[in-house]
Amino acid sequence: MIIDKLFSHIAGKGHVCVGLDTDYEYLPPHFSKAFSHVSDALFSFNKQIIDATLDVSACYKVQIAYYEAFGMQGLEAYRKTLSYLRERKALIIADVKRGDIAKTAEMYAKAHFSRDFEADFMTLNPYMGVDTISPFLPFIKDHEKGVFVLIRTSNEGAKDIQYLPTEDNKRVYNIVGEKINALGKDYLGRCGFSSIGGVMGCTHADEARDVRRQLDSTFFLIPGYGAQGGKAEDIALYLKNGNGGVVNASRSILLAYKKVENGEERFSECARNESIRMREEIWGKI
C-alpha cells in the first residue's frame, strides 16, 4: 500500500510536506526575469526547491490551481514538476479537491493517477456523498495510489457546514470522518493506517484527541500549521505514536527567503532551512 511508503518517509525524514503552491509572484524578480516563458520559470523554481528539500521532507503537495491560472503554460509547469518529482522518487499529493460522481469521477481518477499528471495521492471533496470516492478505489487497490478526503478543513468557513450539528449530537465532519475511516479499513497498510486518508486541519486543537481516537486508522494530511495558527504542539495531538500525519506548509517554505537579508539569491537554501526548522519543531513536541 502507498500509505506504507509515506509512513516510512515520515519515520525517516520527518513530517514536513512541502507545498508547491507556486504563485508566479513568489519567484524572486531576478529569477523570473531570466525566463521568457512562465512555464520555464515556475518549473525551474520548483526544481530548485525540490532539490534543496528532498532529504528533509516526507512528500510534496502540488496545488493545481496555481498552474491552471496560467493556462497551458501553467499546466506544462505542473506536468514537468510532477515528472521531476517522480524522477527523484518523491511522493506526490495532487491537491485537486475533486468531488463528482460516476463516469466524471472515473475520468478525474484517470487524469491524476496516470499519464501526464500522475501523482501518488490526490485530494477529494466528499460532500456530494461517499459514492464520489468509489471510482478511485480500483486505483488504490490495484495501482498503489491513495487519497486524502476532506474531513475538517482549517479555514474559518469550515464552521458554515462542517460544524453543523446532527440529530445524534455529532457534527457533520464527525459523520464524514466516521464514513471515511470505515471505508478505509479495507485498504490498510502494514503500518496500520489506510491509503484512504483524511484532510484534518490542526487549528482546533481542543478536538484533536477525540478525532485521533475516533479515526484510529485514518492517516491525516494536516493543513493550518504556521500562518493559520496551528502550532507544533497541536500537530502532536493528531499523531499516533509520532506518525499518522503529514503537515503541509507552502508559503512559509517558498517565501522563507523574504525573511533573510539578501535571501533572494539563496531562495532554495532558505526553503531548506525553513523545512528543517519546521521538522525539528514538530519532532520536539512528539
XYZ file of C-alpha atoms in Angstrom:
286
model
C 0.000 0.000 0.000
C 1.215 3.502 -0.840
C 0.499 4.630 2.722
C 3.344 2.412 3.952
C 5.775 4.413 1.818
C 4.532 7.686 3.260
C 4.668 6.264 6.787
C 8.273 5.218 6.163
C 9.234 8.610 4.713
C 7.863 10.344 7.800
C 9.732 7.999 10.124
C 12.984 8.778 8.349
C 12.633 12.364 7.132
C 10.063 13.996 9.394
C 6.519 15.281 8.996
C 7.017 18.134 6.527
C 5.028 18.163 3.305
C 6.400 20.899 1.057
C 3.522 22.660 -0.658
C 4.421 23.640 -4.205
C 1.553 26.113 -4.367
C 3.791 28.237 -6.525
C 2.362 31.633 -7.319
C 4.410 33.312 -10.040
C 4.580 36.347 -7.742
C 6.536 34.229 -5.231
C 9.505 33.991 -7.570
C 12.341 36.430 -6.850
C 12.243 39.120 -9.584
C 15.819 38.493 -10.704
C 14.957 34.800 -11.117
C 11.717 35.134 -13.079
C 13.221 37.742 -15.425
C 15.742 35.180 -16.611
C 12.993 33.190 -18.362
C 10.933 34.127 -21.394
C 8.148 31.641 -20.581
C 6.114 31.337 -17.397
C 6.254 27.550 -17.600
C 10.047 27.520 -17.543
C 10.228 29.979 -14.657
C 7.728 28.085 -12.491
C 9.290 24.701 -13.148
C 12.847 25.918 -12.602
C 11.855 27.498 -9.288
C 10.103 24.289 -8.204
C 13.068 22.180 -9.289
C 15.453 24.127 -7.079
C 13.049 23.892 -4.126
C 12.716 20.128 -4.642
C 16.466 19.589 -4.882
C 17.031 21.580 -1.697
C 14.344 19.866 0.396
C 14.155 16.294 -0.894
C 16.019 14.732 2.013
C 14.195 16.698 4.715
C 10.578 16.396 3.566
C 8.251 13.419 3.531
C 6.356 14.402 0.396
C 5.220 17.262 -1.835
C 1.735 18.676 -2.305
C 1.210 20.389 -5.653
C -1.875 22.626 -5.770
C -3.099 22.620 -9.348
C -4.914 25.972 -9.195
C -1.639 27.887 -9.157
C -0.791 26.306 -12.503
C -4.256 26.370 -14.065
C -4.219 30.141 -13.578
C -1.603 30.389 -16.337
C -3.423 28.195 -18.820
C -1.404 25.789 -20.914
C 1.883 27.343 -19.823
C 0.997 26.743 -16.203
C -0.187 23.189 -16.828
C 3.086 22.462 -18.626
C 4.935 23.594 -15.497
C 2.619 21.374 -13.436
C 3.327 18.384 -15.688
C 7.086 18.939 -15.606
C 7.039 19.384 -11.817
C 5.223 16.077 -11.313
C 7.539 14.357 -13.764
C 10.603 15.629 -11.938
C 9.216 14.573 -8.569
C 8.624 11.071 -9.924
C 12.154 11.059 -11.344
C 13.505 11.926 -7.880
C 11.310 9.203 -6.344
C 9.443 11.724 -4.198
C 5.875 11.084 -3.027
C 3.336 13.422 -4.623
C -0.028 14.659 -3.385
C -2.013 16.251 -6.203
C -4.098 18.867 -4.440
C -7.044 18.974 -6.831
C -10.028 18.507 -4.453
C -12.168 16.673 -6.983
C -15.691 15.707 -5.977
C -18.094 14.250 -8.531
C -19.883 11.016 -9.309
C -19.861 8.090 -11.692
C -18.032 8.480 -15.004
C -16.870 12.013 -14.251
C -15.092 10.887 -11.089
C -13.593 7.977 -13.014
C -12.116 10.439 -15.508
C -10.652 12.505 -12.661
C -9.053 9.342 -11.294
C -7.502 8.527 -14.655
C -6.333 12.105 -15.106
C -4.442 12.308 -11.824
C -3.414 8.694 -11.296
C -1.949 8.063 -14.749
C -0.347 9.717 -17.755
C 0.991 13.280 -17.689
C -0.494 14.331 -14.336
C 0.213 11.128 -12.401
C 0.542 11.517 -8.628
C 0.659 9.108 -5.698
C -2.224 10.690 -3.774
C -4.932 13.166 -4.632
C -7.320 15.220 -2.537
C -11.069 14.630 -2.800
C -14.148 16.521 -1.666
C -16.782 14.056 -0.352
C -19.617 16.488 0.233
C -21.662 15.114 -2.708
C -21.599 11.748 -0.961
C -19.391 8.730 -0.394
C -20.110 7.451 -3.916
C -17.808 10.211 -5.162
C -14.925 8.143 -3.778
C -15.901 4.789 -5.297
C -14.316 5.374 -8.755
C -10.925 5.913 -7.090
C -10.945 2.631 -5.173
C -9.651 0.424 -8.040
C -6.585 2.669 -8.310
C -5.988 2.403 -4.579
C -6.310 -1.376 -4.637
C -4.502 -2.213 -7.863
C -2.186 0.692 -8.674
C -0.581 1.722 -5.380
C -2.465 5.018 -5.115
C -4.095 6.877 -2.235
C -6.472 9.723 -1.473
C -6.909 12.366 1.177
C -10.586 13.161 1.668
C -11.686 16.491 3.118
C -12.996 15.871 6.638
C -12.408 19.037 8.642
C -10.552 21.875 6.998
C -8.529 24.676 8.581
C -10.326 27.688 7.097
C -12.750 29.846 9.093
C -15.616 28.922 6.761
C -15.371 25.286 7.840
C -17.905 26.185 10.520
C -20.560 27.006 7.903
C -21.191 23.349 7.009
C -18.666 21.022 8.610
C -19.662 22.061 12.138
C -23.423 21.843 11.723
C -24.970 19.620 14.429
C -26.637 16.341 13.520
C -29.523 14.526 15.189
C -27.213 12.301 17.223
C -25.318 15.260 18.718
C -22.394 14.956 16.349
C -21.163 17.421 13.772
C -21.184 16.911 10.034
C -17.414 16.474 9.905
C -17.658 13.723 12.560
C -20.035 11.781 10.327
C -17.822 12.283 7.273
C -14.776 11.179 9.245
C -16.501 8.043 10.510
C -17.542 7.071 6.990
C -14.033 7.637 5.628
C -12.465 5.702 8.497
C -14.846 2.766 7.945
C -14.276 2.764 4.178
C -10.543 2.842 4.714
C -10.495 -0.378 6.749
C -10.378 -2.363 3.502
C -7.218 -0.557 2.384
C -4.956 -0.798 5.417
C -1.213 -0.928 5.004
C 1.257 -2.792 7.173
C 1.697 0.419 9.181
C -1.900 0.182 10.428
C -3.125 3.216 8.510
C -5.251 3.313 5.385
C -4.425 4.595 1.917
C -7.765 6.408 2.225
C -6.651 9.301 4.405
C -8.290 12.491 5.518
C -7.580 16.214 5.427
C -7.715 17.373 9.043
C -6.910 20.983 9.884
C -4.881 21.495 13.048
C -6.500 24.793 14.016
C -8.941 23.216 16.506
C -6.613 21.556 18.997
C -9.374 21.157 21.594
C -10.950 18.454 19.410
C -7.720 16.720 18.440
C -7.633 13.856 20.926
C -11.211 12.827 20.202
C -10.620 12.987 16.460
C -7.474 10.885 16.645
C -9.147 8.287 18.850
C -12.278 8.022 16.689
C -10.453 7.919 13.360
C -7.958 5.339 14.514
C -6.705 4.141 11.125
C -7.093 7.344 9.125
C -3.852 8.980 8.079
C -4.081 12.777 8.168
C -2.934 15.422 5.759
C -2.712 18.347 8.162
C -3.041 21.955 6.970
C -3.210 25.032 9.190
C 0.303 24.995 10.645
C 2.036 28.349 10.991
C 0.259 31.234 9.269
C -3.233 29.891 10.139
C -2.372 29.497 13.806
C -1.545 25.811 14.167
C 1.422 25.039 16.423
C 3.787 22.097 16.704
C 2.183 21.031 19.977
C -1.183 20.970 18.187
C 0.236 18.751 15.448
C 1.411 16.220 18.017
C -2.174 15.675 19.179
C -3.210 14.478 15.711
C -0.452 11.883 15.506
C -0.365 8.323 16.769
C 2.919 7.154 18.261
C 4.594 10.009 16.427
C 3.292 9.107 12.975
C -0.019 9.008 11.126
C 0.046 12.542 9.804
C 1.958 14.770 7.415
C 1.995 18.555 7.830
C 1.708 20.819 4.836
C 3.467 24.168 4.573
C 3.567 26.227 1.417
C 4.136 29.967 1.697
C 6.290 29.692 4.811
C 8.718 27.498 2.853
C 8.510 29.035 -0.614
C 8.818 32.567 0.737
C 11.305 31.869 3.518
C 13.884 33.867 1.573
C 11.955 37.074 2.266
C 12.843 36.838 5.952
C 16.577 36.676 5.245
C 18.839 39.535 4.222
C 19.745 39.104 0.544
C 17.697 35.918 0.617
C 16.514 36.237 -2.977
C 19.845 34.907 -4.189
C 19.524 31.891 -1.860
C 15.805 31.126 -2.017
C 16.257 27.350 -2.207
C 18.675 27.321 0.712
C 16.205 29.379 2.735
C 13.426 26.924 1.845
C 15.588 24.063 3.058
C 16.387 25.834 6.325
C 12.715 26.535 6.969
C 11.803 22.913 6.253
C 14.429 21.751 8.728
C 13.286 24.279 11.327
C 9.682 23.111 10.954
C 10.692 19.446 11.087
C 12.740 19.936 14.241
C 9.977 21.944 15.907
C 7.431 19.171 15.313
C 9.870 16.453 16.334
C 10.489 18.355 19.541
C 6.812 18.076 20.548
C 6.099 14.401 19.866
